[in-house]
Amino acid sequence: MDYNSKIYISGHRGLVGSAIDRNLQSKGYHNILTRTHQELDLTNQQEVNKFFEEHKPEYVFLAAAKVGGILANSTYSAEFIYQNLMIEANVIHAAYKNGVKKLLFLGSSCIYPKFAPQPLREEYLLTGELEETNEAYAIAKIAGIRLCKHYNQQYGTNFISVMPTNLYGPNDNFDLQTSHVMPALIRKFHEAKITNEHQVVVWGTGKPRREFMHVDDMADACVYLMENCTADDIGEFVNIGVGKDLSIYELAQLIKDIIGYEGEIVYDSTKPDGTPQKLLDVSKLHKLGWSARLSLSEGIQQSYEWYLKSR
Ligand code: GFB
């Protein structure tokens, strides 16, 4: 990839796509191609083919996806599986047909079996049952990984797949019904602080453990891999994470302290916990030459500031 390369970022308004866009621009890449959902429906094969034939991107970041937190995943499971399968199949096939030099596909750490040993190593893929709250999304993401693998195998393409841990940061979704835990808790604690609420409700038991990475680190890892590593270097896919997790209980305490909320935290165990633990083994990523930089408390502070400005 050089600074003049034509680079298509799908999903450039989302959490990950917008961070990749910022990262590329800050490094001097200036031939970046983007389309909003209104301009290009990625679930429509004809539109995707036409776009690739007309614009011939050389590099593709496939960050577009239907995403959401635990409740959105289980409520809209048909939309999650259908839209993600269509987006991946259309973009990956069009990239192959139009001679894209390299494509990066974004998966998710929810592809791993619910009770896989921790930390999650890449080879644990498809070794057990998936977590039911996000099975539809996970199946679609596994299909995307295997699409890349088989296109590389049969057609000699250079399509790489990455599995990020739970991400957060600017352009996150702060809607309390459909968001992930991090933006939900930032919003809940902030609103409780300014309205002097006595309690904040946190879903589930607080016991599940999650690993969180700031999306600017994630974007930096993606750009690093696009610049420096081939599909042969990476193998089927590589985990992207920080290698440390904490319980939702500990996360809630941390966010509460950063925001300066003084009330009580209560747990709503009628809401699902999801997978008991999701901690990625990041030794492969480290061997490829990249490690995360931002600490969790710095990242939460930045995210909180972004939320305050964007309201
Ligand atoms: O972030 P989250 O929705 O997704 O939830 P997953 C993580 C944990 O936080 C669960 C708890 O145990 C939730 O019950 N939690 C506590 C909350 N309070 C809240 C709250 O107010 N909102 C939310 N959303 N959770 C998703 C998958 O799983 O992770 C996706 O469903 C994707 O497919 C994503 O892979 C990264 O980590 O459980």
CSV table of C-alpha atoms and ligand atoms in Angstrom, one decimal:
chain,number,residue,atom,x,y,z
A,1,MET,CA,0.0,0.0,0.0
A,2,ASP,CA,1.5,3.4,-0.9
A,3,TYR,CA,0.1,6.9,-0.1
A,4,ASN,CA,-1.5,7.1,-3.6
A,5,SER,CA,-3.2,3.7,-3.5
A,6,LYS,CA,-6.9,3.7,-4.0
A,7,ILE,CA,-8.3,2.4,-0.7
A,8,TYR,CA,-12.0,1.6,-0.1
A,9,ILE,CA,-13.2,1.7,3.5
A,10,SER,CA,-16.6,0.1,3.7
A,11,GLY,CA,-18.5,1.3,6.8
A,12,HIS,CA,-16.5,4.5,7.1
A,13,ARG,CA,-19.1,6.1,9.4
A,14,GLY,CA,-19.1,3.3,11.9
A,15,LEU,CA,-16.9,2.8,15.0
A,16,VAL,CA,-14.2,0.8,13.2
A,17,GLY,CA,-14.4,2.2,9.7
A,18,SER,CA,-14.2,5.8,10.9
A,19,ALA,CA,-11.2,5.0,13.1
A,20,ILE,CA,-9.5,3.3,10.1
A,21,ASP,CA,-10.3,6.4,8.0
A,22,ARG,CA,-8.7,8.7,10.7
A,23,ASN,CA,-5.6,6.5,11.0
A,24,LEU,CA,-5.0,6.3,7.2
A,25,GLN,CA,-5.4,10.1,6.8
A,26,SER,CA,-3.1,10.8,9.7
A,27,LYS,CA,-0.4,8.7,8.0
A,28,GLY,CA,-0.7,10.5,4.7
A,29,TYR,CA,-3.0,8.2,2.6
A,30,HIS,CA,-5.0,10.5,0.5
A,31,ASN,CA,-6.8,8.4,-2.1
A,32,ILE,CA,-9.6,7.0,0.1
A,33,LEU,CA,-12.9,5.9,-1.3
A,34,THR,CA,-16.0,5.9,0.9
A,35,ARG,CA,-19.8,5.5,0.3
A,36,THR,CA,-22.6,6.0,2.7
A,37,HIS,CA,-25.3,3.4,3.1
A,38,GLN,CA,-27.7,5.6,1.1
A,39,GLU,CA,-25.2,5.8,-1.8
A,40,LEU,CA,-24.3,2.1,-1.8
A,41,ASP,CA,-26.3,-0.8,-0.4
A,42,LEU,CA,-23.7,-3.5,0.3
A,43,THR,CA,-26.4,-6.2,0.6
A,44,ASN,CA,-27.2,-5.6,-3.1
A,45,GLN,CA,-24.9,-7.6,-5.3
A,46,GLN,CA,-25.6,-5.5,-8.5
A,47,GLU,CA,-24.8,-2.3,-6.8
A,48,VAL,CA,-21.6,-3.7,-5.2
A,49,ASN,CA,-20.4,-5.1,-8.6
A,50,LYS,CA,-21.1,-1.8,-10.3
A,51,PHE,CA,-19.2,0.1,-7.7
A,52,PHE,CA,-16.1,-2.1,-7.9
A,53,GLU,CA,-16.2,-2.1,-11.7
A,54,GLU,CA,-16.4,1.7,-11.9
A,55,HIS,CA,-13.9,2.5,-9.1
A,56,LYS,CA,-11.4,-0.4,-9.1
A,57,PRO,CA,-10.2,0.0,-5.5
A,58,GLU,CA,-6.7,-1.5,-5.0
A,59,TYR,CA,-7.1,-2.1,-1.2
A,60,VAL,CA,-10.3,-2.8,0.8
A,61,PHE,CA,-11.1,-2.6,4.5
A,62,LEU,CA,-14.3,-4.6,5.0
A,63,ALA,CA,-15.5,-2.8,8.1
A,64,ALA,CA,-19.2,-2.6,7.2
A,65,ALA,CA,-21.4,-4.8,9.2
A,66,LYS,CA,-24.7,-5.0,11.1
A,67,VAL,CA,-23.5,-4.8,14.7
A,68,GLY,CA,-24.9,-4.4,18.2
A,69,GLY,CA,-24.7,-5.4,21.8
A,70,ILE,CA,-26.0,-8.5,23.5
A,71,LEU,CA,-29.7,-7.6,23.4
A,72,ALA,CA,-29.7,-6.3,19.7
A,73,ASN,CA,-27.9,-9.6,18.7
A,74,SER,CA,-30.5,-11.8,20.2
A,75,THR,CA,-33.5,-9.7,19.2
A,76,TYR,CA,-32.6,-9.1,15.6
A,77,SER,CA,-30.8,-12.3,14.9
A,78,ALA,CA,-32.3,-12.8,11.4
A,79,GLU,CA,-31.1,-9.3,10.4
A,80,PHE,CA,-27.7,-10.0,11.9
A,81,ILE,CA,-27.1,-13.2,9.9
A,82,TYR,CA,-28.7,-12.1,6.6
A,83,GLN,CA,-27.1,-8.6,6.3
A,84,ASN,CA,-23.7,-9.7,7.4
A,85,LEU,CA,-23.6,-12.7,5.1
A,86,MET,CA,-24.7,-10.6,2.1
A,87,ILE,CA,-22.3,-7.8,2.8
A,88,GLU,CA,-19.3,-10.2,3.1
A,89,ALA,CA,-20.2,-12.4,0.1
A,90,ASN,CA,-20.8,-9.4,-2.2
A,91,VAL,CA,-17.7,-7.4,-1.2
A,92,ILE,CA,-15.3,-10.4,-1.1
A,93,HIS,CA,-16.5,-11.7,-4.4
A,94,ALA,CA,-16.4,-8.3,-6.1
A,95,ALA,CA,-12.9,-7.7,-4.7
A,96,TYR,CA,-11.8,-11.0,-6.3
A,97,LYS,CA,-13.5,-10.3,-9.6
A,98,ASN,CA,-11.9,-6.8,-9.8
A,99,GLY,CA,-8.4,-7.7,-8.9
A,100,VAL,CA,-8.2,-6.1,-5.4
A,101,LYS,CA,-4.6,-6.4,-4.3
A,102,LYS,CA,-5.4,-6.9,-0.6
A,103,LEU,CA,-8.5,-7.0,1.5
A,104,LEU,CA,-8.9,-6.9,5.3
A,105,PHE,CA,-12.0,-8.6,6.8
A,106,LEU,CA,-13.1,-7.8,10.3
A,107,GLY,CA,-14.6,-10.6,12.3
A,108,SER,CA,-15.3,-10.6,16.1
A,109,SER,CA,-14.2,-12.5,19.2
A,110,CYS,CA,-17.7,-13.9,19.5
A,111,ILE,CA,-16.8,-16.5,16.7
A,112,TYR,CA,-15.1,-18.7,19.4
A,113,PRO,CA,-17.0,-21.4,21.3
A,114,LYS,CA,-18.8,-20.3,24.4
A,115,PHE,CA,-16.8,-22.5,26.7
A,116,ALA,CA,-13.4,-22.5,24.9
A,117,PRO,CA,-10.3,-22.4,27.1
A,118,GLN,CA,-9.0,-18.9,27.9
A,119,PRO,CA,-7.2,-17.0,26.6
A,120,LEU,CA,-8.7,-17.7,23.2
A,121,ARG,CA,-6.2,-19.0,20.7
A,122,GLU,CA,-6.9,-18.8,16.9
A,123,GLU,CA,-7.0,-22.6,16.6
A,124,TYR,CA,-10.0,-22.8,18.9
A,125,LEU,CA,-12.3,-21.7,16.0
A,126,LEU,CA,-15.1,-24.3,15.4
A,127,THR,CA,-14.1,-26.6,18.3
A,128,GLY,CA,-17.4,-26.2,20.2
A,129,GLU,CA,-20.9,-24.7,20.5
A,130,LEU,CA,-21.4,-21.0,20.1
A,131,GLU,CA,-22.9,-18.6,22.6
A,132,GLU,CA,-26.6,-18.5,21.8
A,133,THR,CA,-27.1,-14.7,22.3
A,134,ASN,CA,-24.9,-14.0,19.3
A,135,GLU,CA,-24.9,-17.2,17.3
A,136,ALA,CA,-26.4,-15.6,14.2
A,137,TYR,CA,-23.7,-12.9,14.1
A,138,ALA,CA,-20.9,-15.4,14.8
A,139,ILE,CA,-22.0,-17.8,12.1
A,140,ALA,CA,-21.9,-14.9,9.6
A,141,LYS,CA,-18.5,-13.8,10.7
A,142,ILE,CA,-17.1,-17.3,10.6
A,143,ALA,CA,-18.5,-17.5,7.0
A,144,GLY,CA,-16.5,-14.3,6.2
A,145,ILE,CA,-13.3,-15.8,7.5
A,146,ARG,CA,-13.8,-18.9,5.5
A,147,LEU,CA,-14.7,-16.9,2.4
A,148,CYS,CA,-11.3,-15.2,2.6
A,149,LYS,CA,-9.5,-18.5,3.3
A,150,HIS,CA,-11.1,-20.3,0.3
A,151,TYR,CA,-10.7,-17.4,-2.1
A,152,ASN,CA,-7.0,-17.3,-1.1
A,153,GLN,CA,-6.8,-21.1,-1.5
A,154,GLN,CA,-8.5,-21.3,-4.9
A,155,TYR,CA,-7.8,-18.0,-6.5
A,156,GLY,CA,-4.6,-16.9,-4.9
A,157,THR,CA,-6.0,-13.7,-3.5
A,158,ASN,CA,-4.4,-11.9,-0.5
A,159,PHE,CA,-7.4,-11.5,1.8
A,160,ILE,CA,-6.6,-11.3,5.5
A,161,SER,CA,-9.0,-11.7,8.5
A,162,VAL,CA,-8.7,-10.1,11.9
A,163,MET,CA,-10.7,-10.9,15.1
A,164,PRO,CA,-11.0,-7.9,17.3
A,165,THR,CA,-12.0,-8.1,20.9
A,166,ASN,CA,-14.8,-5.8,22.3
A,167,LEU,CA,-14.2,-2.3,20.9
A,168,TYR,CA,-15.2,1.1,22.0
A,169,GLY,CA,-14.4,4.8,21.2
A,170,PRO,CA,-15.5,7.7,19.0
A,171,ASN,CA,-18.6,7.1,16.9
A,172,ASP,CA,-19.8,4.3,19.1
A,173,ASN,CA,-23.5,3.6,19.4
A,174,PHE,CA,-24.9,5.0,22.7
A,175,ASP,CA,-28.5,3.8,22.3
A,176,LEU,CA,-29.3,1.9,25.5
A,177,GLN,CA,-31.2,-0.9,23.8
A,178,THR,CA,-28.8,-1.7,21.0
A,179,SER,CA,-25.4,-0.7,22.2
A,180,HIS,CA,-22.5,-2.6,23.7
A,181,VAL,CA,-21.8,-2.5,27.5
A,182,MET,CA,-19.1,0.3,27.4
A,183,PRO,CA,-21.1,3.1,25.7
A,184,ALA,CA,-24.2,2.0,27.6
A,185,LEU,CA,-22.5,2.3,31.0
A,186,ILE,CA,-20.8,5.7,30.1
A,187,ARG,CA,-24.2,7.0,29.2
A,188,LYS,CA,-26.0,5.5,32.2
A,189,PHE,CA,-23.5,6.8,34.7
A,190,HIS,CA,-23.3,10.3,33.1
A,191,GLU,CA,-27.1,10.7,33.0
A,192,ALA,CA,-27.5,9.4,36.6
A,193,LYS,CA,-24.8,11.9,37.7
A,194,ILE,CA,-26.5,14.9,36.1
A,195,THR,CA,-30.0,14.0,37.3
A,196,ASN,CA,-28.9,12.9,40.8
A,197,GLU,CA,-30.3,9.4,40.3
A,198,HIS,CA,-29.7,7.1,43.3
A,199,GLN,CA,-29.0,3.9,41.3
A,200,VAL,CA,-27.6,2.8,38.0
A,201,VAL,CA,-28.8,-0.5,36.6
A,202,VAL,CA,-26.2,-2.8,35.1
A,203,TRP,CA,-27.4,-5.8,33.1
A,204,GLY,CA,-26.7,-9.4,34.1
A,205,THR,CA,-24.8,-10.6,37.2
A,206,GLY,CA,-21.7,-8.5,36.7
A,207,LYS,CA,-19.6,-11.7,36.6
A,208,PRO,CA,-18.9,-12.1,32.9
A,209,ARG,CA,-15.4,-11.1,31.9
A,210,ARG,CA,-14.6,-9.0,28.8
A,211,GLU,CA,-11.5,-7.5,27.2
A,212,PHE,CA,-11.8,-4.0,25.8
A,213,MET,CA,-9.8,-2.2,23.2
A,214,HIS,CA,-9.9,1.4,22.1
A,215,VAL,CA,-10.9,1.6,18.4
A,216,ASP,CA,-7.9,3.8,17.6
A,217,ASP,CA,-5.6,1.0,18.6
A,218,MET,CA,-7.7,-1.4,16.6
A,219,ALA,CA,-7.5,0.8,13.5
A,220,ASP,CA,-3.7,1.1,13.9
A,221,ALA,CA,-3.4,-2.7,14.1
A,222,CYS,CA,-5.5,-3.1,10.9
A,223,VAL,CA,-3.4,-0.5,9.0
A,224,TYR,CA,-0.2,-2.1,10.3
A,225,LEU,CA,-1.3,-5.5,9.0
A,226,MET,CA,-2.4,-4.1,5.6
A,227,GLU,CA,1.0,-2.4,5.3
A,228,ASN,CA,3.2,-5.2,6.5
A,229,CYS,CA,1.7,-8.7,6.5
A,230,THR,CA,0.3,-11.0,3.8
A,231,ALA,CA,-2.3,-13.7,4.2
A,232,ASP,CA,0.5,-16.2,4.2
A,233,ASP,CA,2.2,-14.4,7.2
A,234,ILE,CA,-1.1,-14.3,9.1
A,235,GLY,CA,-2.6,-17.7,8.4
A,236,GLU,CA,-6.4,-18.0,8.6
A,237,PHE,CA,-6.8,-15.0,10.9
A,238,VAL,CA,-5.3,-13.1,13.8
A,239,ASN,CA,-6.7,-12.0,17.1
A,240,ILE,CA,-6.5,-8.3,17.9
A,241,GLY,CA,-6.8,-7.4,21.5
A,242,VAL,CA,-4.9,-6.1,24.6
A,243,GLY,CA,-4.5,-9.5,26.3
A,244,LYS,CA,-6.2,-8.4,29.6
A,245,ASP,CA,-9.8,-8.7,30.7
A,246,LEU,CA,-11.9,-7.6,33.7
A,247,SER,CA,-15.4,-8.4,35.0
A,248,ILE,CA,-18.4,-6.3,34.1
A,249,TYR,CA,-18.5,-5.6,37.9
A,250,GLU,CA,-15.0,-4.1,37.8
A,251,LEU,CA,-15.8,-2.3,34.5
A,252,ALA,CA,-18.8,-0.6,36.1
A,253,GLN,CA,-16.8,0.5,39.1
A,254,LEU,CA,-14.1,1.9,36.9
A,255,ILE,CA,-16.6,3.9,34.7
A,256,LYS,CA,-18.4,5.1,37.8
A,257,ASP,CA,-15.1,6.5,39.2
A,258,ILE,CA,-14.0,8.1,35.9
A,259,ILE,CA,-17.4,9.8,35.5
A,260,GLY,CA,-17.6,10.7,39.2
A,261,TYR,CA,-21.0,9.2,40.0
A,262,GLU,CA,-21.6,8.7,43.7
A,263,GLY,CA,-24.8,6.6,43.8
A,264,GLU,CA,-25.3,2.8,43.9
A,265,ILE,CA,-24.9,0.1,41.3
A,266,VAL,CA,-27.6,-2.6,41.0
A,267,TYR,CA,-27.5,-5.7,38.9
A,268,ASP,CA,-30.5,-6.8,36.8
A,269,SER,CA,-30.1,-10.6,36.5
A,270,THR,CA,-33.2,-10.9,34.3
A,271,LYS,CA,-30.9,-9.6,31.5
A,272,PRO,CA,-28.5,-12.1,29.8
A,273,ASP,CA,-24.8,-12.5,30.8
A,274,GLY,CA,-23.7,-13.9,27.5
A,275,THR,CA,-20.4,-15.7,27.2
A,276,PRO,CA,-18.7,-16.1,30.7
A,277,GLN,CA,-15.4,-14.9,29.4
A,278,LYS,CA,-13.8,-13.5,26.2
A,279,LEU,CA,-10.1,-12.9,26.5
A,280,LEU,CA,-8.0,-13.1,23.4
A,281,ASP,CA,-4.5,-14.7,23.2
A,282,VAL,CA,-2.6,-12.0,21.3
A,283,SER,CA,0.8,-13.8,21.0
A,284,LYS,CA,0.4,-14.2,17.2
A,285,LEU,CA,-0.3,-10.4,16.8
A,286,HIS,CA,2.8,-9.6,19.0
A,287,LYS,CA,4.9,-11.9,16.8
A,288,LEU,CA,3.7,-10.1,13.7
A,289,GLY,CA,5.1,-6.9,15.3
A,290,TRP,CA,2.1,-5.0,16.8
A,291,SER,CA,0.9,-4.3,20.3
A,292,ALA,CA,-1.8,-2.1,21.8
A,293,ARG,CA,-0.9,1.3,23.4
A,294,LEU,CA,-3.9,2.9,25.1
A,295,SER,CA,-4.7,1.9,28.6
A,296,LEU,CA,-8.3,1.1,29.6
A,297,SER,CA,-8.7,4.1,31.9
A,298,GLU,CA,-7.2,6.6,29.3
A,299,GLY,CA,-9.5,5.0,26.7
A,300,ILE,CA,-12.6,5.4,28.8
A,301,GLN,CA,-11.7,9.0,29.6
A,302,GLN,CA,-11.3,9.8,25.9
A,303,SER,CA,-14.6,8.0,25.0
A,304,TYR,CA,-16.4,9.9,27.8
A,305,GLU,CA,-15.1,13.2,26.4
A,306,TRP,CA,-16.2,12.3,22.9
A,307,TYR,CA,-19.7,11.4,24.2
A,308,LEU,CA,-20.0,14.7,26.0
A,309,LYS,CA,-19.0,16.7,22.9
A,310,SER,CA,-21.3,14.7,20.6
A,311,ARG,CA,-24.4,15.0,22.7
B,1,GFB,O1,-21.2,-5.5,25.3
B,1,GFB,P1,-22.3,-6.5,25.3
B,1,GFB,O2,-23.6,-6.1,24.9
B,1,GFB,O3,-21.8,-7.8,24.4
B,1,GFB,O4,-22.4,-7.1,26.8
B,1,GFB,P2,-21.1,-9.2,24.5
B,1,GFB,C1,-21.3,-7.5,27.6
B,1,GFB,C2,-21.7,-7.8,29.0
B,1,GFB,O5,-22.1,-6.6,29.7
B,1,GFB,C3,-23.0,-8.8,29.1
B,1,GFB,C4,-23.3,-6.8,30.3
B,1,GFB,O6,-22.7,-9.6,30.2
B,1,GFB,C5,-24.1,-7.8,29.5
B,1,GFB,O7,-25.2,-8.4,30.2
B,1,GFB,N1,-24.0,-5.5,30.5
B,1,GFB,C6,-24.2,-4.8,31.7
B,1,GFB,C7,-24.5,-4.7,29.5
B,1,GFB,N2,-24.9,-3.7,31.5
B,1,GFB,C8,-25.1,-3.6,30.1
B,1,GFB,C9,-25.8,-2.6,29.4
B,1,GFB,O8,-26.3,-1.6,29.8
B,1,GFB,N3,-25.8,-2.8,28.0
B,1,GFB,C10,-25.2,-3.9,27.4
B,1,GFB,N4,-25.2,-4.0,26.1
B,1,GFB,N5,-24.6,-4.9,28.2
B,1,GFB,C11,-21.5,-8.9,22.0
B,1,GFB,C12,-22.0,-9.7,20.9
B,1,GFB,O9,-21.5,-9.7,23.1
B,1,GFB,O10,-20.1,-8.5,21.8
B,1,GFB,C13,-21.7,-9.3,19.6
B,1,GFB,O11,-23.4,-9.9,21.1
B,1,GFB,C14,-20.2,-8.8,19.4
B,1,GFB,O12,-22.0,-10.2,18.7
B,1,GFB,C15,-19.8,-8.0,20.6
B,1,GFB,O13,-19.4,-9.9,19.3
B,1,GFB,C16,-18.3,-7.6,20.5
B,1,GFB,O14,-19.7,-9.1,24.7
B,1,GFB,O15,-21.8,-10.1,25.5
